[in-house]
Amino acid sequence: MKVSILYGTESGNAELVADDVAESLEDSNVTIEDLQDADVLALSTDTLYLIICSTHGEGNLPESAQPFAEALEAEKPDLQGIRFAMFGLGDSTYEHYSRGSEHIDHRLRALGATRVGEYGRHDASSRSSASEVAVAWAAGVLANSYETTPA
């Protein structure tokens, strides 16, 4: 199975987490790409997308995820058959905790993509390592990659 890790970041945190997840998978079929460089029209049904996205400000998308979200809105591609898993980074001391990832999740599902596995999240106000939480999340997603999560 091909795995593509897509990340959306403001300060680089999501990129670091994505790199650690990719390293943990030890699979030559894994690619990693910033969401700002991802082509929404090139999403493929033979690839599982692991999306790691931070939150900026008051629940907004991080800067590098904005072009991807805008392209989804403008192009409105048919994403039937596309499978993805979502991991959000945020801080629960803010009112809109982990909301950036929810924006991408909502847009993908509205266009027909299917979220698989558990919705992963890391709380920056916790004592846990974002990378450790994300690596465990990714392992669980891959172990159960055909299990879908209801909307």
Coordinates of C-alpha atoms in Angstrom, one line a residue:
M1 CA 0.0 0.0 0.0
K2 CA 1.3 3.5 -0.9
V3 CA 1.3 5.9 2.0
S4 CA 1.5 9.7 1.6
I5 CA 2.0 11.9 4.6
L6 CA 0.7 15.4 4.0
Y7 CA 1.3 18.1 6.6
G8 CA 0.0 21.6 7.1
T9 CA 2.1 23.8 9.4
E10 CA 2.5 27.4 10.5
S11 CA 5.7 27.2 12.6
G12 CA 7.2 23.9 11.4
N13 CA 5.8 21.7 14.2
A14 CA 3.6 19.6 12.0
E15 CA 6.5 19.1 9.5
L16 CA 8.7 17.7 12.3
V17 CA 5.9 15.4 13.4
A18 CA 5.3 14.2 9.8
D19 CA 9.1 13.5 9.4
D20 CA 9.1 11.4 12.6
V21 CA 6.0 9.5 11.4
A22 CA 7.6 8.8 8.0
E23 CA 10.8 7.6 9.7
S24 CA 8.8 5.3 12.0
L25 CA 7.1 3.6 9.0
E26 CA 10.4 2.4 7.5
D27 CA 8.7 1.8 4.2
S28 CA 9.9 2.8 0.7
N29 CA 6.3 3.4 -0.3
V30 CA 6.0 6.4 2.0
T31 CA 6.2 9.9 0.7
I32 CA 5.9 13.2 2.6
E33 CA 4.7 16.5 1.2
D34 CA 3.6 19.9 2.5
L35 CA -0.1 20.5 1.9
Q36 CA 0.8 23.8 0.0
D37 CA 2.5 21.6 -2.6
A38 CA -0.1 18.9 -2.9
D39 CA -2.3 18.8 -6.0
V40 CA -5.9 18.1 -5.0
L41 CA -6.5 16.8 -8.6
A42 CA -3.7 14.2 -8.2
L43 CA -5.1 12.5 -5.1
S44 CA -5.1 8.7 -5.9
T45 CA -7.3 5.9 -4.7
D46 CA -4.3 3.6 -4.5
T47 CA -2.7 5.7 -1.7
L48 CA -3.6 6.1 1.9
Y49 CA -3.1 9.7 3.0
L50 CA -2.0 10.5 6.6
I51 CA -2.7 14.2 7.1
I52 CA -1.0 16.0 10.0
C53 CA -2.3 19.5 10.5
S54 CA -1.7 22.2 13.1
T55 CA -4.0 25.0 14.1
H56 CA -3.1 28.7 14.0
G57 CA -4.6 31.5 16.0
E58 CA -8.2 31.0 16.9
G59 CA -8.9 27.7 15.2
N60 CA -7.6 28.7 11.7
L61 CA -5.8 26.7 9.2
P62 CA -2.0 27.0 9.3
E63 CA -0.5 29.0 6.4
S64 CA 0.8 26.0 4.5
A65 CA -2.6 24.2 4.5
Q66 CA -4.5 27.2 3.1
P67 CA -3.7 26.6 -0.6
F68 CA -4.8 23.0 -0.3
A69 CA -8.1 24.0 1.3
E70 CA -8.7 26.7 -1.3
A71 CA -8.0 24.3 -4.1
L72 CA -10.5 21.8 -2.7
E73 CA -13.1 24.6 -2.6
A74 CA -12.3 25.9 -6.1
E75 CA -11.8 22.6 -7.9
K76 CA -14.4 20.5 -6.0
P77 CA -12.8 17.2 -7.1
D78 CA -14.8 13.9 -6.8
L79 CA -12.9 12.2 -4.0
Q80 CA -14.9 9.0 -3.9
G81 CA -12.5 6.2 -3.1
I82 CA -9.9 8.4 -1.5
R83 CA -8.9 7.2 2.0
F84 CA -7.3 9.5 4.6
A85 CA -6.5 9.6 8.3
M86 CA -6.4 12.9 10.2
F87 CA -4.1 14.0 13.0
G88 CA -4.6 17.4 14.5
L89 CA -2.1 19.5 16.5
G90 CA -3.4 22.1 18.9
D91 CA -3.6 23.4 22.5
S92 CA -6.6 22.7 24.6
T93 CA -6.2 25.9 26.5
Y94 CA -7.5 27.7 23.4
E95 CA -11.2 27.8 22.7
H96 CA -10.9 26.2 19.2
Y97 CA -8.6 23.3 20.1
S98 CA -7.3 21.4 17.0
R99 CA -9.7 23.1 14.7
G100 CA -7.2 23.6 11.8
S101 CA -7.3 19.9 11.1
E102 CA -11.1 19.8 11.3
H103 CA -11.3 22.3 8.4
I104 CA -9.4 19.9 6.1
D105 CA -11.2 16.9 7.4
H106 CA -14.6 18.5 6.7
R107 CA -13.7 19.5 3.2
L108 CA -12.3 16.1 2.2
R109 CA -15.3 14.2 3.5
A110 CA -17.7 16.7 1.9
L111 CA -16.1 15.8 -1.5
G112 CA -16.5 12.1 -0.9
A113 CA -13.2 11.0 0.7
T114 CA -13.4 8.5 3.5
R115 CA -11.6 9.0 6.8
V116 CA -10.1 5.7 8.2
G117 CA -9.0 4.9 11.7
E118 CA -9.2 7.1 14.7
Y119 CA -9.0 10.9 14.5
G120 CA -5.7 11.5 16.2
R121 CA -4.9 14.6 18.2
H122 CA -2.1 16.0 20.2
D123 CA -2.6 18.6 22.9
A124 CA 0.4 21.0 23.3
S125 CA -0.6 21.7 26.9
S126 CA 0.0 18.0 27.8
R127 CA 3.3 16.5 28.8
S128 CA 3.3 14.1 25.9
S129 CA 5.5 14.3 22.8
A130 CA 3.6 15.2 19.7
S131 CA 5.8 12.9 17.6
E132 CA 5.3 9.9 20.0
V133 CA 1.5 10.4 20.0
A134 CA 1.5 10.7 16.2
V135 CA 3.7 7.7 15.6
A136 CA 1.4 5.5 17.8
W137 CA -1.6 6.9 15.9
A138 CA -0.1 6.2 12.5
A139 CA 0.7 2.6 13.5
G140 CA -2.9 2.1 14.6
V141 CA -4.3 3.6 11.4
L142 CA -2.1 1.4 9.3
A143 CA -3.0 -1.7 11.3
N144 CA -6.7 -1.0 10.7
S145 CA -6.5 0.9 7.4
Y146 CA -9.7 -0.6 6.0
E147 CA -11.8 0.3 9.0
T148 CA -13.8 3.5 8.3
T149 CA -14.9 6.1 10.7
P150 CA -18.5 7.4 10.3
A151 CA -18.9 11.1 9.6

